Amino acid sequence: MDRALMLAARSPRADPNPRVGCVLVDDDGRIVGEGWHHGAGTPHAEVEALSGAGPDAAGATAYVTLEPCNHHGRTGPCAEALLRAGVRRVVYAQADPNPPASGGAATLAAGGVEVLGGVRAAEAALLNEAWTFSVTHGRPFVTWKVAGTLDGRTAAADGTSAWITGQPARLDVHRLRSRCGAIVVGTGTVLADDPRLTVRRPDGTEAPRQPVRVVVGRRPIPADARVLSPDASTLLLADDPAGVLARLQEAGVRHVWLEGGATLAAAFVTAGLVDEIVAYLAPVLVGSGSPLVGDLGVATLADAHRYALVDVRRLGDDVRLTLRPLPDLSEPQPNSGKE
């Protein structure tokens, strides 16, 4: 299973489908086939492994990082492919949380295959955190990225913002951008900064795989805006945050990288649609200028939006903070079993 997890990590992060690895082992402990999912429309990990194993798949044990799928999508059900190949035993890590595709374990068991689930389940789920969130919540996972000064400004009073953070932080942004299916900004950001919103390598060249660029708002943007370049596809949407995410969910986007300005960020935060904050803070003071976020409707500290700090990373002279929302204690909590 450890080998299968290593293979799954080779699958693309920014893809409508999960990252999956599969290893086929015969009774002598010899690996006879292995594979991983290369992206939507390509053979699933199990099918790739079976193809490599050929007749040696009969009687083998399949180690798969996700419960084999049980539905007809762009490809056929992996559970049926394993049955046809004569695999004797299937060990999987994460149960499939996607209702249309789940049930593979039951199909295999009904076909006489020995099935064991939950092996390295936590590690497998971590590989597919955004995908799992998306298929269980019906919307993409949203990461809000913001870069600012120590006094909470994203630009000086004259609007200048390049560059608040240093080169290591900017390279880190491109690395994390590449993991997402879409980059979302507002028309205000496009009009003020004319960003490319592409993923670039350390040498400045465009990466081969680009997220969808999404511009939200009703104001027109210039026809020659860099966000409309042919380097990546671009969507122009006039929806509210929930509507934007619904459109992107339909398009197969599982993870959104929100880079909008203060107004768009405030709209997503107040709608409860920010699942993670990645904040880059630079050792800079400007005293005035554009705030990190717009009006959140908070009148008293008791109503403030609070977050848990899950990671701190130094990048040159800057600091990257990763935060997640604290649980809403007003919601009913699971019964601990204590009276």
mmCIF file of C-alpha atoms in Angstrom:
data_model
loop_
_atom_site.group_PDB
_atom_site.id
_atom_site.type_symbol
_atom_site.label_atom_id
_atom_site.label_comp_id
_atom_site.label_asym_id
_atom_site.label_seq_id
_atom_site.Cartn_x
_atom_site.Cartn_y
_atom_site.Cartn_z
ATOM 1 C CA MET A 1 0.000 0.000 0.000
ATOM 2 C CA ASP A 2 2.900 2.349 0.665
ATOM 3 C CA ARG A 3 4.037 1.780 -2.917
ATOM 4 C CA ALA A 4 0.506 2.434 -4.184
ATOM 5 C CA LEU A 5 0.429 5.716 -2.264
ATOM 6 C CA MET A 6 3.738 6.734 -3.830
ATOM 7 C CA LEU A 7 2.285 6.038 -7.267
ATOM 8 C CA ALA A 8 -0.925 7.944 -6.459
ATOM 9 C CA ALA A 9 1.143 11.012 -5.606
ATOM 10 C CA ARG A 10 2.221 11.116 -9.266
ATOM 11 C CA SER A 11 -1.372 11.750 -10.363
ATOM 12 C CA PRO A 12 -2.211 15.395 -11.138
ATOM 13 C CA ARG A 13 -3.586 17.350 -8.191
ATOM 14 C CA ALA A 14 -5.674 19.726 -10.292
ATOM 15 C CA ASP A 15 -7.957 17.215 -11.950
ATOM 16 C CA PRO A 16 -11.670 16.377 -11.775
ATOM 17 C CA ASN A 17 -10.742 12.821 -10.762
ATOM 18 C CA PRO A 18 -8.986 11.584 -7.601
ATOM 19 C CA ARG A 19 -5.325 10.659 -7.356
ATOM 20 C CA VAL A 20 -5.125 6.867 -7.257
ATOM 21 C CA GLY A 21 -2.349 4.288 -7.300
ATOM 22 C CA CYS A 22 -2.567 0.509 -7.681
ATOM 23 C CA VAL A 23 -0.081 -2.340 -7.174
ATOM 24 C CA LEU A 24 -0.722 -5.994 -8.125
ATOM 25 C CA VAL A 25 1.191 -8.625 -6.130
ATOM 26 C CA ASP A 26 1.241 -12.389 -6.729
ATOM 27 C CA ASP A 27 1.309 -15.072 -4.024
ATOM 28 C CA ASP A 28 5.104 -14.992 -3.951
ATOM 29 C CA GLY A 29 5.122 -11.288 -3.064
ATOM 30 C CA ARG A 30 6.268 -10.265 -6.536
ATOM 31 C CA ILE A 31 4.870 -7.067 -8.070
ATOM 32 C CA VAL A 32 3.339 -8.084 -11.388
ATOM 33 C CA GLY A 33 1.711 -4.788 -12.317
ATOM 34 C CA GLU A 34 1.288 -1.240 -11.115
ATOM 35 C CA GLY A 35 -0.223 2.018 -12.293
ATOM 36 C CA TRP A 36 -1.621 5.391 -11.363
ATOM 37 C CA HIS A 37 -4.280 7.690 -12.757
ATOM 38 C CA HIS A 38 -2.828 10.224 -15.203
ATOM 39 C CA GLY A 39 -5.893 12.485 -15.392
ATOM 40 C CA ALA A 40 -9.497 12.663 -16.568
ATOM 41 C CA GLY A 41 -10.159 10.510 -19.615
ATOM 42 C CA THR A 42 -7.124 8.264 -19.115
ATOM 43 C CA PRO A 43 -7.219 4.669 -17.789
ATOM 44 C CA HIS A 44 -7.749 4.365 -14.060
ATOM 45 C CA ALA A 45 -4.916 3.097 -11.885
ATOM 46 C CA GLU A 46 -6.363 -0.422 -11.646
ATOM 47 C CA VAL A 47 -6.775 -0.721 -15.405
ATOM 48 C CA GLU A 48 -3.213 0.470 -16.013
ATOM 49 C CA ALA A 49 -1.889 -2.036 -13.475
ATOM 50 C CA LEU A 50 -3.953 -4.868 -14.984
ATOM 51 C CA SER A 51 -2.700 -3.988 -18.443
ATOM 52 C CA GLY A 52 0.891 -4.288 -17.267
ATOM 53 C CA ALA A 53 0.268 -7.553 -15.436
ATOM 54 C CA GLY A 54 -1.536 -9.354 -18.232
ATOM 55 C CA PRO A 55 -2.362 -12.989 -17.309
ATOM 56 C CA ASP A 56 -0.320 -12.669 -14.109
ATOM 57 C CA ALA A 57 -3.218 -10.649 -12.619
ATOM 58 C CA ALA A 58 -5.194 -13.857 -12.111
ATOM 59 C CA GLY A 59 -4.971 -14.860 -8.465
ATOM 60 C CA ALA A 60 -3.099 -11.685 -7.483
ATOM 61 C CA THR A 61 -3.812 -9.211 -4.708
ATOM 62 C CA ALA A 62 -4.573 -5.631 -5.750
ATOM 63 C CA TYR A 63 -3.529 -2.837 -3.409
ATOM 64 C CA VAL A 64 -5.460 0.314 -4.324
ATOM 65 C CA THR A 65 -5.429 3.711 -2.589
ATOM 66 C CA LEU A 66 -9.149 4.295 -3.294
ATOM 67 C CA GLU A 67 -12.015 1.802 -3.323
ATOM 68 C CA PRO A 68 -12.352 0.621 -6.943
ATOM 69 C CA CYS A 69 -15.049 2.551 -8.774
ATOM 70 C CA ASN A 70 -18.381 0.948 -9.576
ATOM 71 C CA HIS A 71 -19.777 3.149 -12.332
ATOM 72 C CA HIS A 72 -19.537 3.883 -16.046
ATOM 73 C CA GLY A 73 -17.925 7.276 -16.630
ATOM 74 C CA ARG A 74 -15.405 8.023 -19.349
ATOM 75 C CA THR A 75 -14.090 4.552 -18.556
ATOM 76 C CA GLY A 76 -15.746 1.377 -17.273
ATOM 77 C CA PRO A 77 -16.024 0.240 -13.645
ATOM 78 C CA CYS A 78 -12.701 -0.811 -12.152
ATOM 79 C CA ALA A 79 -14.469 -3.309 -9.874
ATOM 80 C CA GLU A 80 -15.661 -5.225 -12.942
ATOM 81 C CA ALA A 81 -12.219 -5.019 -14.558
ATOM 82 C CA LEU A 82 -10.659 -6.604 -11.471
ATOM 83 C CA LEU A 83 -13.270 -9.351 -11.491
ATOM 84 C CA ARG A 84 -12.705 -10.111 -15.166
ATOM 85 C CA ALA A 85 -8.945 -10.305 -14.594
ATOM 86 C CA GLY A 86 -9.415 -12.928 -11.859
ATOM 87 C CA VAL A 87 -7.900 -10.905 -9.031
ATOM 88 C CA ARG A 88 -8.273 -12.950 -5.847
ATOM 89 C CA ARG A 89 -8.008 -10.232 -3.195
ATOM 90 C CA VAL A 90 -8.392 -6.441 -3.074
ATOM 91 C CA VAL A 91 -6.986 -4.247 -0.325
ATOM 92 C CA TYR A 92 -7.958 -0.579 -0.514
ATOM 93 C CA ALA A 93 -7.228 2.487 1.590
ATOM 94 C CA GLN A 94 -9.918 5.172 1.368
ATOM 95 C CA ALA A 95 -13.562 4.264 0.841
ATOM 96 C CA ASP A 96 -14.973 6.074 -2.202
ATOM 97 C CA PRO A 97 -17.032 9.047 -0.907
ATOM 98 C CA ASN A 98 -18.461 9.812 -4.358
ATOM 99 C CA PRO A 99 -22.012 8.366 -4.411
ATOM 100 C CA PRO A 100 -22.165 7.652 -8.172
ATOM 101 C CA ALA A 101 -18.888 5.702 -8.058
ATOM 102 C CA SER A 102 -19.066 3.976 -4.663
ATOM 103 C CA GLY A 103 -20.018 0.358 -4.068
ATOM 104 C CA GLY A 104 -17.027 -1.258 -5.723
ATOM 105 C CA ALA A 105 -16.115 -3.195 -2.596
ATOM 106 C CA ALA A 106 -19.590 -4.751 -2.444
ATOM 107 C CA THR A 107 -19.463 -5.682 -6.129
ATOM 108 C CA LEU A 108 -16.087 -7.355 -5.653
ATOM 109 C CA ALA A 109 -17.230 -9.250 -2.564
ATOM 110 C CA ALA A 110 -20.365 -10.436 -4.377
ATOM 111 C CA GLY A 111 -18.073 -11.747 -7.102
ATOM 112 C CA GLY A 112 -16.123 -13.878 -4.631
ATOM 113 C CA VAL A 113 -13.147 -11.543 -4.135
ATOM 114 C CA GLU A 114 -11.710 -11.154 -0.644
ATOM 115 C CA VAL A 115 -11.896 -7.447 0.228
ATOM 116 C CA LEU A 116 -10.174 -5.474 2.979
ATOM 117 C CA GLY A 117 -10.600 -1.703 3.335
ATOM 118 C CA GLY A 118 -9.177 1.087 5.486
ATOM 119 C CA VAL A 119 -5.451 0.271 5.120
ATOM 120 C CA ARG A 120 -3.531 3.600 5.166
ATOM 121 C CA ALA A 121 -6.884 5.358 4.797
ATOM 122 C CA ALA A 122 -5.731 8.614 6.405
ATOM 123 C CA GLU A 123 -2.728 8.919 4.098
ATOM 124 C CA ALA A 124 -4.881 8.222 1.044
ATOM 125 C CA ALA A 125 -7.504 10.770 2.111
ATOM 126 C CA LEU A 126 -4.782 13.410 2.534
ATOM 127 C CA LEU A 127 -3.742 12.887 -1.093
ATOM 128 C CA ASN A 128 -7.307 13.698 -2.160
ATOM 129 C CA GLU A 129 -8.402 16.271 0.395
ATOM 130 C CA ALA A 130 -9.850 18.784 -2.080
ATOM 131 C CA TRP A 131 -11.459 16.101 -4.253
ATOM 132 C CA THR A 132 -13.049 14.408 -1.223
ATOM 133 C CA PHE A 133 -14.358 17.749 0.021
ATOM 134 C CA SER A 134 -15.771 18.564 -3.401
ATOM 135 C CA VAL A 135 -17.676 15.313 -3.942
ATOM 136 C CA THR A 136 -19.078 15.321 -0.393
ATOM 137 C CA HIS A 137 -20.003 19.037 -0.187
ATOM 138 C CA GLY A 138 -21.095 19.593 -3.768
ATOM 139 C CA ARG A 139 -18.690 22.501 -4.317
ATOM 140 C CA PRO A 140 -14.953 23.069 -4.703
ATOM 141 C CA PHE A 141 -12.639 23.502 -1.727
ATOM 142 C CA VAL A 142 -11.707 27.201 -1.498
ATOM 143 C CA THR A 143 -8.277 28.503 -0.508
ATOM 144 C CA TRP A 144 -8.074 32.273 -0.096
ATOM 145 C CA LYS A 145 -4.561 33.534 -0.761
ATOM 146 C CA VAL A 146 -3.608 37.002 0.401
ATOM 147 C CA ALA A 147 -0.266 38.827 0.670
ATOM 148 C CA GLY A 148 0.075 41.866 2.876
ATOM 149 C CA THR A 149 2.120 44.045 5.151
ATOM 150 C CA LEU A 150 2.416 43.777 8.906
ATOM 151 C CA ASP A 151 -0.226 46.477 9.249
ATOM 152 C CA GLY A 152 -2.700 44.576 7.090
ATOM 153 C CA ARG A 153 -2.363 46.322 3.725
ATOM 154 C CA THR A 154 -2.275 44.720 0.284
ATOM 155 C CA ALA A 155 -1.249 47.955 -1.449
ATOM 156 C CA ALA A 156 0.046 51.401 -0.523
ATOM 157 C CA ALA A 157 -2.128 54.507 -0.626
ATOM 158 C CA ASP A 158 -1.192 55.144 -4.263
ATOM 159 C CA GLY A 159 -2.226 51.609 -5.243
ATOM 160 C CA THR A 160 1.265 50.172 -5.691
ATOM 161 C CA SER A 161 1.533 46.539 -4.587
ATOM 162 C CA ALA A 162 4.470 45.076 -6.567
ATOM 163 C CA TRP A 163 6.163 43.715 -4.686
ATOM 164 C CA ILE A 164 5.112 43.466 -1.048
ATOM 165 C CA THR A 165 6.615 40.013 -0.583
ATOM 166 C CA GLY A 166 9.950 38.707 -1.787
ATOM 167 C CA GLN A 167 10.899 36.232 -4.485
ATOM 168 C CA PRO A 168 10.689 33.070 -2.316
ATOM 169 C CA ALA A 169 7.083 33.874 -1.376
ATOM 170 C CA ARG A 170 6.140 34.611 -4.990
ATOM 171 C CA LEU A 171 7.635 31.306 -6.137
ATOM 172 C CA ASP A 172 5.665 29.548 -3.404
ATOM 173 C CA VAL A 173 2.435 31.116 -4.685
ATOM 174 C CA HIS A 174 3.033 29.652 -8.137
ATOM 175 C CA ARG A 175 3.759 26.238 -6.624
ATOM 176 C CA LEU A 176 0.481 26.259 -4.704
ATOM 177 C CA ARG A 177 -1.465 27.749 -7.610
ATOM 178 C CA SER A 178 -0.468 24.776 -9.723
ATOM 179 C CA ARG A 179 -2.350 22.450 -7.369
ATOM 180 C CA CYS A 180 -5.697 24.156 -8.015
ATOM 181 C CA GLY A 181 -8.223 23.856 -10.811
ATOM 182 C CA ALA A 182 -9.155 27.545 -10.955
ATOM 183 C CA ILE A 183 -7.810 30.953 -9.922
ATOM 184 C CA VAL A 184 -10.587 33.398 -9.013
ATOM 185 C CA VAL A 185 -10.332 37.199 -8.917
ATOM 186 C CA GLY A 186 -12.704 40.121 -9.235
ATOM 187 C CA THR A 187 -12.904 42.669 -12.027
ATOM 188 C CA GLY A 188 -11.364 45.227 -9.670
ATOM 189 C CA THR A 189 -8.151 43.224 -9.448
ATOM 190 C CA VAL A 190 -7.991 42.868 -13.236
ATOM 191 C CA LEU A 191 -8.566 46.603 -13.780
ATOM 192 C CA ALA A 192 -6.065 47.669 -11.110
ATOM 193 C CA ASP A 193 -3.230 45.162 -11.629
ATOM 194 C CA ASP A 194 -3.744 43.579 -15.074
ATOM 195 C CA PRO A 195 -2.466 40.195 -13.795
ATOM 196 C CA ARG A 196 -1.704 37.186 -16.005
ATOM 197 C CA LEU A 197 -2.996 34.729 -13.373
ATOM 198 C CA THR A 198 -0.940 31.901 -14.793
ATOM 199 C CA VAL A 199 1.320 29.341 -13.154
ATOM 200 C CA ARG A 200 4.943 30.022 -13.987
ATOM 201 C CA ARG A 201 8.116 28.054 -13.428
ATOM 202 C CA PRO A 202 11.019 29.535 -11.434
ATOM 203 C CA ASP A 203 12.611 30.661 -14.745
ATOM 204 C CA GLY A 204 9.459 32.671 -15.572
ATOM 205 C CA THR A 205 8.143 30.410 -18.341
ATOM 206 C CA GLU A 206 4.542 29.209 -18.328
ATOM 207 C CA ALA A 207 3.862 25.789 -16.800
ATOM 208 C CA PRO A 208 2.348 23.231 -19.202
ATOM 209 C CA ARG A 209 -0.782 22.748 -17.084
ATOM 210 C CA GLN A 210 -2.735 25.913 -16.261
ATOM 211 C CA PRO A 211 -5.725 26.462 -13.952
ATOM 212 C CA VAL A 212 -8.843 28.072 -15.359
ATOM 213 C CA ARG A 213 -8.788 31.835 -14.811
ATOM 214 C CA VAL A 214 -12.079 33.158 -13.436
ATOM 215 C CA VAL A 215 -12.980 36.848 -13.327
ATOM 216 C CA VAL A 216 -16.031 37.692 -11.199
ATOM 217 C CA GLY A 217 -18.008 40.895 -11.590
ATOM 218 C CA ARG A 218 -20.214 42.972 -13.873
ATOM 219 C CA ARG A 219 -17.723 45.646 -14.927
ATOM 220 C CA PRO A 220 -16.259 45.134 -18.411
ATOM 221 C CA ILE A 221 -12.542 44.458 -18.696
ATOM 222 C CA PRO A 222 -10.330 45.572 -21.602
ATOM 223 C CA ALA A 223 -10.092 43.245 -24.581
ATOM 224 C CA ASP A 224 -6.307 43.333 -24.263
ATOM 225 C CA ALA A 225 -6.269 42.436 -20.540
ATOM 226 C CA ARG A 226 -3.550 39.892 -19.832
ATOM 227 C CA VAL A 227 -6.060 37.609 -18.118
ATOM 228 C CA LEU A 228 -7.606 37.048 -21.566
ATOM 229 C CA SER A 229 -4.334 35.867 -23.111
ATOM 230 C CA PRO A 230 -4.210 32.449 -24.804
ATOM 231 C CA ASP A 231 -1.902 31.110 -22.079
ATOM 232 C CA ALA A 232 -4.906 29.629 -20.238
ATOM 233 C CA SER A 233 -8.683 29.488 -20.515
ATOM 234 C CA THR A 234 -10.735 32.252 -18.871
ATOM 235 C CA LEU A 235 -14.296 32.403 -17.558
ATOM 236 C CA LEU A 236 -16.127 35.695 -16.992
ATOM 237 C CA LEU A 237 -18.846 35.249 -14.359
ATOM 238 C CA ALA A 238 -21.300 37.659 -12.765
ATOM 239 C CA ASP A 239 -22.554 35.289 -10.056
ATOM 240 C CA ASP A 240 -22.383 35.533 -6.266
ATOM 241 C CA PRO A 241 -19.788 33.318 -4.513
ATOM 242 C CA ALA A 242 -22.123 30.325 -4.267
ATOM 243 C CA GLY A 243 -23.040 30.671 -7.931
ATOM 244 C CA VAL A 244 -19.389 30.900 -8.947
ATOM 245 C CA LEU A 245 -18.580 27.707 -7.070
ATOM 246 C CA ALA A 246 -21.602 25.931 -8.545
ATOM 247 C CA ARG A 247 -20.426 26.786 -12.064
ATOM 248 C CA LEU A 248 -16.913 25.578 -11.295
ATOM 249 C CA GLN A 249 -18.183 22.363 -9.684
ATOM 250 C CA GLU A 250 -20.073 21.625 -12.895
ATOM 251 C CA ALA A 251 -16.848 22.186 -14.825
ATOM 252 C CA GLY A 252 -15.014 19.597 -12.698
ATOM 253 C CA VAL A 253 -12.982 22.050 -10.605
ATOM 254 C CA ARG A 254 -12.260 20.586 -7.168
ATOM 255 C CA HIS A 255 -9.989 23.251 -5.648
ATOM 256 C CA VAL A 256 -10.343 27.022 -6.076
ATOM 257 C CA TRP A 257 -7.472 29.438 -5.451
ATOM 258 C CA LEU A 258 -9.135 32.738 -4.491
ATOM 259 C CA GLU A 259 -6.880 35.738 -5.171
ATOM 260 C CA GLY A 260 -9.502 38.456 -5.385
ATOM 261 C CA GLY A 261 -9.180 41.789 -3.643
ATOM 262 C CA ALA A 262 -10.738 42.913 -0.393
ATOM 263 C CA THR A 263 -14.320 43.080 -1.698
ATOM 264 C CA LEU A 264 -14.426 39.629 -3.295
ATOM 265 C CA ALA A 265 -12.601 38.074 -0.352
ATOM 266 C CA ALA A 266 -15.130 39.579 2.069
ATOM 267 C CA ALA A 267 -18.000 38.192 -0.019
ATOM 268 C CA PHE A 268 -16.600 34.656 0.167
ATOM 269 C CA VAL A 269 -15.768 34.920 3.888
ATOM 270 C CA THR A 270 -19.189 36.258 4.889
ATOM 271 C CA ALA A 271 -20.851 33.550 2.789
ATOM 272 C CA GLY A 272 -18.927 30.912 4.747
ATOM 273 C CA LEU A 273 -17.187 29.732 1.589
ATOM 274 C CA VAL A 274 -13.517 30.002 2.569
ATOM 275 C CA ASP A 275 -12.116 26.667 3.720
ATOM 276 C CA GLU A 276 -8.476 27.674 4.061
ATOM 277 C CA ILE A 277 -6.457 30.881 4.218
ATOM 278 C CA VAL A 278 -2.888 31.100 2.951
ATOM 279 C CA ALA A 279 -1.569 34.473 4.136
ATOM 280 C CA TYR A 280 1.870 35.819 3.238
ATOM 281 C CA LEU A 281 3.030 38.555 5.606
ATOM 282 C CA ALA A 282 5.973 40.782 4.738
ATOM 283 C CA PRO A 283 8.071 42.776 7.245
ATOM 284 C CA VAL A 284 6.750 46.021 5.764
ATOM 285 C CA LEU A 285 4.760 48.942 7.198
ATOM 286 C CA VAL A 286 2.890 51.445 5.008
ATOM 287 C CA GLY A 287 0.413 52.960 7.452
ATOM 288 C CA SER A 288 -2.426 53.305 4.932
ATOM 289 C CA GLY A 289 -3.666 51.736 1.739
ATOM 290 C CA SER A 290 -5.862 48.832 0.663
ATOM 291 C CA PRO A 291 -6.973 46.485 3.479
ATOM 292 C CA LEU A 292 -6.550 42.709 3.430
ATOM 293 C CA VAL A 293 -10.311 42.209 3.445
ATOM 294 C CA GLY A 294 -13.426 44.343 3.119
ATOM 295 C CA ASP A 295 -16.360 44.819 5.478
ATOM 296 C CA LEU A 296 -17.383 41.532 7.112
ATOM 297 C CA GLY A 297 -20.299 42.978 9.036
ATOM 298 C CA VAL A 298 -18.494 42.409 12.343
ATOM 299 C CA ALA A 299 -19.485 45.003 14.946
ATOM 300 C CA THR A 300 -17.954 43.421 18.031
ATOM 301 C CA LEU A 301 -14.970 41.177 18.700
ATOM 302 C CA ALA A 302 -17.263 38.398 19.860
ATOM 303 C CA ASP A 303 -18.544 38.104 16.269
ATOM 304 C CA ALA A 304 -15.096 38.004 14.679
ATOM 305 C CA HIS A 305 -14.175 35.228 12.258
ATOM 306 C CA ARG A 306 -11.563 33.098 14.009
ATOM 307 C CA TYR A 307 -9.225 30.526 12.535
ATOM 308 C CA ALA A 308 -6.903 27.777 13.659
ATOM 309 C CA LEU A 309 -3.240 28.122 12.686
ATOM 310 C CA VAL A 310 -2.223 24.837 11.073
ATOM 311 C CA ASP A 311 1.157 25.750 9.568
ATOM 312 C CA VAL A 312 3.812 28.466 9.690
ATOM 313 C CA ARG A 313 6.583 28.681 7.121
ATOM 314 C CA ARG A 314 9.393 31.206 6.692
ATOM 315 C CA LEU A 315 10.081 32.171 3.077
ATOM 316 C CA GLY A 316 13.062 34.484 2.959
ATOM 317 C CA ASP A 317 12.079 37.454 5.122
ATOM 318 C CA ASP A 318 8.369 36.734 4.718
ATOM 319 C CA VAL A 319 6.122 34.371 6.657
ATOM 320 C CA ARG A 320 3.402 32.128 5.253
ATOM 321 C CA LEU A 321 0.513 31.324 7.579
ATOM 322 C CA THR A 322 -1.945 28.547 6.751
ATOM 323 C CA LEU A 323 -5.245 28.726 8.623
ATOM 324 C CA ARG A 324 -8.487 26.764 8.744
ATOM 325 C CA PRO A 325 -11.859 27.884 10.151
ATOM 326 C CA LEU A 326 -12.581 26.899 13.719
ATOM 327 C CA PRO A 327 -15.634 24.650 14.151
ATOM 328 C CA ASP A 328 -18.919 26.472 14.692
ATOM 329 C CA LEU A 329 -19.718 25.709 18.323
ATOM 330 C CA SER A 330 -23.295 26.877 17.799
ATOM 331 C CA GLU A 331 -23.880 23.826 15.616
ATOM 332 C CA PRO A 332 -24.836 20.518 17.269
ATOM 333 C CA GLN A 333 -21.675 18.567 18.119
ATOM 334 C CA PRO A 334 -21.265 14.768 18.010
ATOM 335 C CA ASN A 335 -22.208 13.032 21.261
ATOM 336 C CA SER A 336 -19.026 12.215 23.161
ATOM 337 C CA GLY A 337 -20.804 9.434 25.072
ATOM 338 C CA LYS A 338 -20.307 11.241 28.389
ATOM 339 C CA GLU A 339 -23.252 12.279 30.509
#
